[in-house]
Coordinates of C-alpha atoms in Angstrom, one line a residue:
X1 CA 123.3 38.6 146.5
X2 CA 121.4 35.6 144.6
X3 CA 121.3 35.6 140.6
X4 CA 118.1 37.0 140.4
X5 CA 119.0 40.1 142.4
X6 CA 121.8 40.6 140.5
X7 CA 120.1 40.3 137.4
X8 CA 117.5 43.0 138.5
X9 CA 120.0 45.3 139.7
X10 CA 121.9 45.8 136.2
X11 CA 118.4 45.9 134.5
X12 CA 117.6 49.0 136.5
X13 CA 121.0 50.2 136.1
X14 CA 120.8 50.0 132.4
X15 CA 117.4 52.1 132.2
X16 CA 119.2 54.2 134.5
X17 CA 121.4 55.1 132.0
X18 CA 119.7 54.7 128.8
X19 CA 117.3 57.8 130.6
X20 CA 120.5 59.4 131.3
X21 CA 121.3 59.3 127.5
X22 CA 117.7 59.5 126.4
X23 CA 117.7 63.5 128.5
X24 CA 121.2 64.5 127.2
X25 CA 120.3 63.2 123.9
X26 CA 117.1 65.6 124.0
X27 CA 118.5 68.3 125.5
X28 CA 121.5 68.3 122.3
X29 CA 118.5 68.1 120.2
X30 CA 116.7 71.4 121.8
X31 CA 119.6 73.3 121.6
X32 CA 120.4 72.7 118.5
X33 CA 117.3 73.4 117.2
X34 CA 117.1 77.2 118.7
X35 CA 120.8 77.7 117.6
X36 CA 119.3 76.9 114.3
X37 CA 116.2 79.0 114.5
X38 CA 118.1 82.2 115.6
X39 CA 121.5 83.8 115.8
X40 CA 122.3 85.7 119.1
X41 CA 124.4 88.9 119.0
X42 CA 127.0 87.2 121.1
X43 CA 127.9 84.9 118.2
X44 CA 128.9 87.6 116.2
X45 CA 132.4 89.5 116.0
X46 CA 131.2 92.7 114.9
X47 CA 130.2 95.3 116.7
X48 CA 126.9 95.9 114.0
X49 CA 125.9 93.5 112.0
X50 CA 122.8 93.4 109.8
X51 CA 121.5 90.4 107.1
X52 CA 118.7 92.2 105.0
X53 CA 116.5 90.5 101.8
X54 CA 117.9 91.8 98.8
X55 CA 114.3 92.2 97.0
X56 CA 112.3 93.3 99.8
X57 CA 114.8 95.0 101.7
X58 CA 113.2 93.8 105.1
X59 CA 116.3 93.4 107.8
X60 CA 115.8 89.6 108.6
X61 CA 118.7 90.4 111.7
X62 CA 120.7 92.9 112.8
X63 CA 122.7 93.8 115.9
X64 CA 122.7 97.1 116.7
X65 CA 121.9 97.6 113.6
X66 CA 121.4 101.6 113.5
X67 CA 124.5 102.8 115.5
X68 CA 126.4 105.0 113.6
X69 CA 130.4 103.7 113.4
X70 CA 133.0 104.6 110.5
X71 CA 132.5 102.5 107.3
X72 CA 136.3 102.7 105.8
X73 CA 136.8 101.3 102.2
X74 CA 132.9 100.0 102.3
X75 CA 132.4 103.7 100.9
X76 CA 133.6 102.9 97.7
X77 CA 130.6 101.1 96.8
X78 CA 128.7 104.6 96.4
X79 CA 131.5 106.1 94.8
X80 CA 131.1 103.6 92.4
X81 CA 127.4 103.5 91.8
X82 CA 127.2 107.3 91.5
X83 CA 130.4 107.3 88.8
X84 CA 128.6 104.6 86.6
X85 CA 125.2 106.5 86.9
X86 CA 126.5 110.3 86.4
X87 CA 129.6 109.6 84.1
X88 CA 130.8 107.4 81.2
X89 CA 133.6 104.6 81.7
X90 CA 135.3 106.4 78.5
X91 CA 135.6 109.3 80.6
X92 CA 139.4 110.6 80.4
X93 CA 140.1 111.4 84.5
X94 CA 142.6 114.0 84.8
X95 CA 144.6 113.4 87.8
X96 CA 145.0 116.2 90.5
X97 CA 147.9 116.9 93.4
X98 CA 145.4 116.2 96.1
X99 CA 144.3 112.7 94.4
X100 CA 148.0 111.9 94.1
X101 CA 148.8 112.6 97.6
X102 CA 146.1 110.0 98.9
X103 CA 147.7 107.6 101.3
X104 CA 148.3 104.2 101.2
X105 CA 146.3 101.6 99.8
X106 CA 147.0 103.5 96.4
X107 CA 147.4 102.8 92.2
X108 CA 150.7 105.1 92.2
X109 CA 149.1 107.8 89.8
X110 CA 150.8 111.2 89.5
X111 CA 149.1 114.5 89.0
X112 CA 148.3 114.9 85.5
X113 CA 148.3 111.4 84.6
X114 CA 145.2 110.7 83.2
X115 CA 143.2 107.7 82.7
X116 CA 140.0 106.6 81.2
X117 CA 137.0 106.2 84.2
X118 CA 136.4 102.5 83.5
X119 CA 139.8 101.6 84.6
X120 CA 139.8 103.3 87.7
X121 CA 136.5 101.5 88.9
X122 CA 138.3 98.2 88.8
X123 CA 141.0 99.9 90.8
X124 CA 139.0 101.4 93.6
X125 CA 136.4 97.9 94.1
X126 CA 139.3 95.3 93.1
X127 CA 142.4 97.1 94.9
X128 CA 140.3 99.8 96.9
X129 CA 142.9 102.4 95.9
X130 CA 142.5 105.7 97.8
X131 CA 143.9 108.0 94.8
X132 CA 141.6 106.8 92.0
X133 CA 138.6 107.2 94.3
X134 CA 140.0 110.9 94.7
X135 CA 140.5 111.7 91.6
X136 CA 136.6 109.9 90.1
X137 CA 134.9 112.2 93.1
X138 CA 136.8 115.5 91.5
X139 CA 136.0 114.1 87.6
X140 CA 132.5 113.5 88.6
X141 CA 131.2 116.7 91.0
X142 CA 134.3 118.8 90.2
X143 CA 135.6 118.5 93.9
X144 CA 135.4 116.0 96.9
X145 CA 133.5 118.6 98.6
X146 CA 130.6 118.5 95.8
X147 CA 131.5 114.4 95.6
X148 CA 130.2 113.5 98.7
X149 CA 127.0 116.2 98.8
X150 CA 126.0 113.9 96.3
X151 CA 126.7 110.7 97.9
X152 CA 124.3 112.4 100.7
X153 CA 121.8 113.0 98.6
X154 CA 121.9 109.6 96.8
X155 CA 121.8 108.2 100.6
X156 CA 118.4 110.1 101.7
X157 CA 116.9 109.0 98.2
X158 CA 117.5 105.2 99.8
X159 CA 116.1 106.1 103.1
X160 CA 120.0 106.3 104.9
X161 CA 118.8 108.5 107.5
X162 CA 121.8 108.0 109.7
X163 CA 124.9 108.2 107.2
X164 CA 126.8 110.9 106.5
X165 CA 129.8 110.9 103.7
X166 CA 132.6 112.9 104.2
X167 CA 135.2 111.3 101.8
X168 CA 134.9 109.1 98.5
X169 CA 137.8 106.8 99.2
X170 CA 136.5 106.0 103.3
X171 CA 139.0 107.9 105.1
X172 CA 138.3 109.1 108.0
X173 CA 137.0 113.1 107.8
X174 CA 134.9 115.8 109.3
X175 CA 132.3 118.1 107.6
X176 CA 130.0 120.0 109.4
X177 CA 127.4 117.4 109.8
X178 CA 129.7 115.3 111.8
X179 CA 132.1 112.3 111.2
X180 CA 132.4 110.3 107.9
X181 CA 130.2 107.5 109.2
X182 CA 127.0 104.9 108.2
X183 CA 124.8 102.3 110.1
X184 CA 125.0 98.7 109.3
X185 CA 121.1 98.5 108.0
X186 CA 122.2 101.9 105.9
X187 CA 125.1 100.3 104.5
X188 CA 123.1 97.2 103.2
X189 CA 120.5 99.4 102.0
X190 CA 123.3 101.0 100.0
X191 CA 124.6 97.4 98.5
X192 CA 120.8 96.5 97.7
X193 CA 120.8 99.3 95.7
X194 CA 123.6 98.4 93.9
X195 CA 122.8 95.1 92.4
X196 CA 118.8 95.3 92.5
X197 CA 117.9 98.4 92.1
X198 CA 120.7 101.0 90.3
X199 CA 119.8 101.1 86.2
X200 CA 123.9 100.2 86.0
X201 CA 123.6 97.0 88.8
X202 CA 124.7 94.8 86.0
X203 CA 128.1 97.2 85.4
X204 CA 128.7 97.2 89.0
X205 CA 128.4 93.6 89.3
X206 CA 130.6 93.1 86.5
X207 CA 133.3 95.1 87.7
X208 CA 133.4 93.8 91.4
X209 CA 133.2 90.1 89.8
X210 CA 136.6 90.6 88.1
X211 CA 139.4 89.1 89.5
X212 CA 142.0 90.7 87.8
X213 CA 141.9 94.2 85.4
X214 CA 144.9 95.0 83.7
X215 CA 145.0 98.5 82.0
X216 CA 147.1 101.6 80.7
X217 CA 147.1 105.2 81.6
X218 CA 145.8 106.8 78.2
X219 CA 149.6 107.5 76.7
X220 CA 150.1 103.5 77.5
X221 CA 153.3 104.2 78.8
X222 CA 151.9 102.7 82.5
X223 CA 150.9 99.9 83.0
X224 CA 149.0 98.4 86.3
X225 CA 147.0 95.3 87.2
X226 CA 144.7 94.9 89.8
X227 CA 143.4 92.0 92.0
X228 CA 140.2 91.4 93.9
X229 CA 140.8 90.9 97.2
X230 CA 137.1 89.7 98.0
X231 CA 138.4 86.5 99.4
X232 CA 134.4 85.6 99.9
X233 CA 133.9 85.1 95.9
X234 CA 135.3 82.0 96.8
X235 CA 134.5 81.3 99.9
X236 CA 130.4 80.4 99.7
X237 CA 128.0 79.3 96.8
X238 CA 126.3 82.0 95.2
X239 CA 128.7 84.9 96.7
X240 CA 127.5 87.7 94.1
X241 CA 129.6 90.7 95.1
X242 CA 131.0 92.2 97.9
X243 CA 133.9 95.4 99.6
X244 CA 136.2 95.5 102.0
X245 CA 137.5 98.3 104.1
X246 CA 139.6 98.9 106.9
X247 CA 140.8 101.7 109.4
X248 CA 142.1 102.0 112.6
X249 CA 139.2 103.8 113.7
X250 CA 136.8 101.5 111.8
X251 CA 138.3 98.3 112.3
X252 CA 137.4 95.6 109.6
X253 CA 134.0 96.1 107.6
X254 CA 132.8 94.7 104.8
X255 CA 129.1 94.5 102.5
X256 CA 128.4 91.7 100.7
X257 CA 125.7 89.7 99.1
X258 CA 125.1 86.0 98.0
X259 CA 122.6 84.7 95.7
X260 CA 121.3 81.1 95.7
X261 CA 118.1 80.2 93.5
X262 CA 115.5 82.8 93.7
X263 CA 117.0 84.5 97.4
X264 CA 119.2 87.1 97.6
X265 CA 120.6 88.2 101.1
X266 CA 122.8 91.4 101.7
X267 CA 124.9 91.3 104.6
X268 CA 126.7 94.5 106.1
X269 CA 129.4 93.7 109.2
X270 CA 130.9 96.8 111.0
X271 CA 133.9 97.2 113.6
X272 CA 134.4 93.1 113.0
X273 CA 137.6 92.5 114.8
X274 CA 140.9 94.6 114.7
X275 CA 144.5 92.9 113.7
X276 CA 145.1 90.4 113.4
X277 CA 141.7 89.2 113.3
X278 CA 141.2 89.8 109.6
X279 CA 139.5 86.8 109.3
X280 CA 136.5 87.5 111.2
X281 CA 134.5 89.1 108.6
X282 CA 134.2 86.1 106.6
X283 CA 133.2 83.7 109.8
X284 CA 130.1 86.7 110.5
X285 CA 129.3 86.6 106.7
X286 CA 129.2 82.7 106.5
X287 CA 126.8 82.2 109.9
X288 CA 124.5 85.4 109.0
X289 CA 123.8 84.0 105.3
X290 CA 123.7 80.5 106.3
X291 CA 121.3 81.4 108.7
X292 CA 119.1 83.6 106.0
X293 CA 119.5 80.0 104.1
X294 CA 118.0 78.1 106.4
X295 CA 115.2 80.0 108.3
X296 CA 113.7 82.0 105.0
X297 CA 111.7 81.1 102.6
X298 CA 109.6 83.3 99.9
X299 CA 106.0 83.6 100.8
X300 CA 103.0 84.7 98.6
X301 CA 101.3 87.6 101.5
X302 CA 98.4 88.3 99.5
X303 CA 97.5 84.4 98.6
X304 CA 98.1 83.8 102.6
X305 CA 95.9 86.0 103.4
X306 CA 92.9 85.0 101.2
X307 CA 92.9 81.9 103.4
X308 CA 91.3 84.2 106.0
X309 CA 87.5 83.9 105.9
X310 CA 86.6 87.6 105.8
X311 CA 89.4 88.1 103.4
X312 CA 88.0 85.7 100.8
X313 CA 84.2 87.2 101.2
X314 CA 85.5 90.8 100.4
X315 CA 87.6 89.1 97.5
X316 CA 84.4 87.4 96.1
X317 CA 82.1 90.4 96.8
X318 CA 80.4 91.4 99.7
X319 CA 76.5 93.2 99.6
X320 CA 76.7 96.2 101.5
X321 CA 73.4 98.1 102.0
X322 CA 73.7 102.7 101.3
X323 CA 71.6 104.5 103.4
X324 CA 69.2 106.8 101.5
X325 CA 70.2 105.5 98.3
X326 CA 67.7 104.0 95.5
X327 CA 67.3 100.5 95.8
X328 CA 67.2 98.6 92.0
X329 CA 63.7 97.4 92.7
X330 CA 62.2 101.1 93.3
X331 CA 61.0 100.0 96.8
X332 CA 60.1 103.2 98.3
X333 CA 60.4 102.0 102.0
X334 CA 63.8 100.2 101.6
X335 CA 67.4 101.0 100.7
X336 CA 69.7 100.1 97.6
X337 CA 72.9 97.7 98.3
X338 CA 76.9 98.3 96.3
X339 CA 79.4 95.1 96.2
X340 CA 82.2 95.7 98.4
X341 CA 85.4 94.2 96.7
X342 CA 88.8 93.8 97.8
X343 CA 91.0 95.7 95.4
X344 CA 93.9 92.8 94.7
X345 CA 95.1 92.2 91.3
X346 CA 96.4 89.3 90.0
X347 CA 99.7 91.2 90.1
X348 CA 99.3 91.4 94.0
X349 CA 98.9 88.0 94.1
X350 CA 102.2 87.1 93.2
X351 CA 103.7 90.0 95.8
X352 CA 106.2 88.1 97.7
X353 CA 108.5 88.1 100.7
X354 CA 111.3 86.2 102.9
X355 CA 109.3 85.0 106.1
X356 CA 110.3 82.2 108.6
X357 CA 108.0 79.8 109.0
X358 CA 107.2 80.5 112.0
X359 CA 106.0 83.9 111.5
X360 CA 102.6 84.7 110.2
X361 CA 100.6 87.7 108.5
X362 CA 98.5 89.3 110.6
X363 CA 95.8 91.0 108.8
X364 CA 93.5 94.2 110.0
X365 CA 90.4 95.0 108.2
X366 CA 88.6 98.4 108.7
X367 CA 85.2 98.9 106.9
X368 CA 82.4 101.9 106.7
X369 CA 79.9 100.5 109.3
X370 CA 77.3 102.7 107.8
X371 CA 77.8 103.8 104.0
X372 CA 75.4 107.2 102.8
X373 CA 74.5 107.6 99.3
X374 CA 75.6 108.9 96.6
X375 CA 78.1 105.8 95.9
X376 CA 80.5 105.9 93.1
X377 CA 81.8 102.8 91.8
X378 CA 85.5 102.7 93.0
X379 CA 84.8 104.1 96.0
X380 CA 86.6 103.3 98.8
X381 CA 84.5 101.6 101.7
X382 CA 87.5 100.6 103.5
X383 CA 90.7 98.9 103.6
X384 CA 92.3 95.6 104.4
X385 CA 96.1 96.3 105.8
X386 CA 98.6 93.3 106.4
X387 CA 101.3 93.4 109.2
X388 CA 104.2 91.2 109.6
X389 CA 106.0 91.6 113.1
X390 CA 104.0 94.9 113.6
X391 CA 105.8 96.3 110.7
X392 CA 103.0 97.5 108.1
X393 CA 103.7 95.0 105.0
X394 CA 101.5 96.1 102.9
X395 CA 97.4 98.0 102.0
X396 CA 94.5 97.5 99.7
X397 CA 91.3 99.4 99.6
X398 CA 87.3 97.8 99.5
X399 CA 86.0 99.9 97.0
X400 CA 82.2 100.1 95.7
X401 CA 81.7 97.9 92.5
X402 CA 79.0 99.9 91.2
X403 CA 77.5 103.2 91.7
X404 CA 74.1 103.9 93.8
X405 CA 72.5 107.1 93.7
X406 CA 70.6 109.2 96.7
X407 CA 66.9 108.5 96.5
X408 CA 65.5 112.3 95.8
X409 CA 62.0 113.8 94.6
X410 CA 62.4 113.0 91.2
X411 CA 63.5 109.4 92.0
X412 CA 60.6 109.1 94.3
X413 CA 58.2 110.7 91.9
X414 CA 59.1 108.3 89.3
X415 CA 58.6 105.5 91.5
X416 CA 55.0 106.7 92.6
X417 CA 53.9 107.0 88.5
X418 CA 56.0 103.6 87.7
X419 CA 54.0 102.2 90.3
X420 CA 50.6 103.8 89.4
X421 CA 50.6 103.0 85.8
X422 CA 51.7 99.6 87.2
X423 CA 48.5 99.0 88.8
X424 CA 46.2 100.9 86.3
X425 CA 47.4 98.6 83.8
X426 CA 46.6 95.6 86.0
X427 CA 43.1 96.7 86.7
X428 CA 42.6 97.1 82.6
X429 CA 43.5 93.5 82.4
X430 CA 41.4 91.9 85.2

């Protein structure tokens, strides 16, 4: 083989290759990219998973979201919402024999220790003691029984159609509406409550932000001190609260959330791993919020959808003629006309929520094709409703800006003299 031929051989050899890289280089790149955009179940260790907005409440992902598993210690977090909103932290809490007999993870109390309610808040978020969350449910409702009837009703209020309490401290237990369980998309709907939501969010926040509590039973003869054992307060900017909870049945679970700027996302992970995989939780809670970091973004709904061309002519005022109604000009033979306005404040406006950018509003506007008088200003003459993954977002009404009347005898009457003297007096002046 002569130089030449050699030459051109390696030339095409090294495009060869550089194509070679160029397509694995791309390929990388594309993968990448849709790891980036989504997460898939697979990726995941628990068994439900769910990363929700913390001010709109919209699930941004979930996997299997709404099966119903055991919840464990993540239980507490309604125990200790419904204690700061129904009793006082100076409360004294009189311990009972069945509080004392809780098992293991517990403070130690005795019955008829007492302590003051405060205390025993730190104990069950920081240490997730099973006794003090026994003994707040009896000080609160008067019995566990009545405890967790009000945990149920505190869970409908939120719209936690599939949970159903059974204990305060997580245990596993059986009423007669089934198993002391939750869904993952409940759960967070629970924790959103908590810190957005609850008139005592900043109390809860305070006590689950507290690394250590030391404090006295009321004689001050005991003392105890209690450590948060939310490892993720350290683990991730922004990490804003969070619970533990563990059973055998339940495996590990925990409900968090993490603030950064002006987004807030809640994550709840269920059945995430078994011993000695403790660790998992925190891995799921990373990927799911880092993924909320990346993809979401706050969007103005309302402003978006003034960009739309019929939108923006309902915004600015759109002439709609009334059958049978009395035209402004007293033309006999014709009818009168209303404004149609789109009924968006400047409050509405500013309505906001965490959207991809790859996901748009869709907008439906339904109108009266054919409006009869009497009109009333504020009337409703139809409404503009926007959609965001099929999932109604949110509704305004077209209402009437002014009122029109029905053209009647007297009307018409009026009209014929208006225009008689009209032409009477035009004759006198010719």
């Amino acid at each position: 083989m002569g130089k030449r031929e050699s030459i051109k051989c390696l030339a095409a050899l090294s495009m060869i290759l550089v194509g070679v890289f160029n397509f694995c280089w791309l390929d990388r790149i594309s993968v990448r990219a849709e790891e980036e955009d989504t997460i898939k179940a697979s990726q995941l260790y628990a068994q439900s998973a769910v990363l929700m907005d913390g001010e709109s409440g919209r699930v941004l992902f979930e996997k299997e979201g709404e099966k119903e598993r055991p919840m464990a210690s993540t239980t507490k977090i309604m125990t200790c919402i419904l204690a700061l909103e129904f009793g006082n932290e100076s409360d004294i809490v009189t311990v009972s024999e069945e509080a004392a007999s809780q098992p293991k993870v517990h403070l130690g109390m005795r019955a008829g220790d007492r302590f003051y309610l405060e205390d025993l808040l730190y104990s069950i978020m920081l240490e997730s003691h099973n006794d003090s969350a026994w003994a707040i449910a009896e000080h609160i409702a008067g019995s566990t029984e009545a405890f967790s009837d009000l945990m149920d009703q505190k869970a409908k209020e939120l719209g936690c159609s599939q949970t159903n309490f059974v204990t305060p401290n997580g245990l596993d237990g059986e009423d007669e509406d089934g198993s002391h369980h939750t869904t993952a998309a409940d759960l967070a709907r629970i924790m959103k409550y908590c810190i957005t939501q609850s008139p005592q969010k900043d109390e809860f926040l305070k006590i689950t932000q507290t690394m250590q509590r030391t404090f006295q039973d009321t004689t001050k003869k005991k003392q105890y001190t209690c450590n948060n054992h939310n490892a993720f307060l350290n683990m991730m900017e922004g990490a804003l609260t969070g619970k533990t909870g563990f059973t055998a049945k339940a495996g590990y679970c925990y409900v968090g959330a993490v603030r950064q700027g002006d987004r807030t996302f809640v994550v709840a992970l269920l059945a995430c791993g078994w011993p000695n995989n403790k660790s998992y939780k925190w891995a799921d809670m990373k990927k799911l919020v880092q993924y909320g970091l990346d993809q979401y973004d706050y969007r103005q709904y309302w402003r978006e959808a003034m960009t739309n061309d019929q939108v923006r002519l309902l915004e600015a005022g759109k002439e709609k003629e009334v059958k049978n109604s009395a035209p402004k000009n007293g033309d006999l033979f014709t009818n009168g006309a209303v404004t149609a306005f789109l009924n968006v404040s400047a409050k509405d406006l500013e309505k906001r929520i965490l959207m991809k950018k790859t996901e748009t509003i869709e907008i439906r506007i339904q109108e009266e094709k054919m409006l009869q008088a009497p009109v009333k200003k504020k009337d409703s003459l139809g409404k503009v409703t926007l959609f965001l993954n099929g999932q109604q977002l949110d509704q305004k009404s077209i209402v009437s800006g002014e009122t029109i009347e029905r053209k009647n005898l007297i009307w018409t009457y009026r009209q014929i003299w208006k225009s008689y003297l009209f032409n009477m007096k035009k004759q006198n002046n010719a």
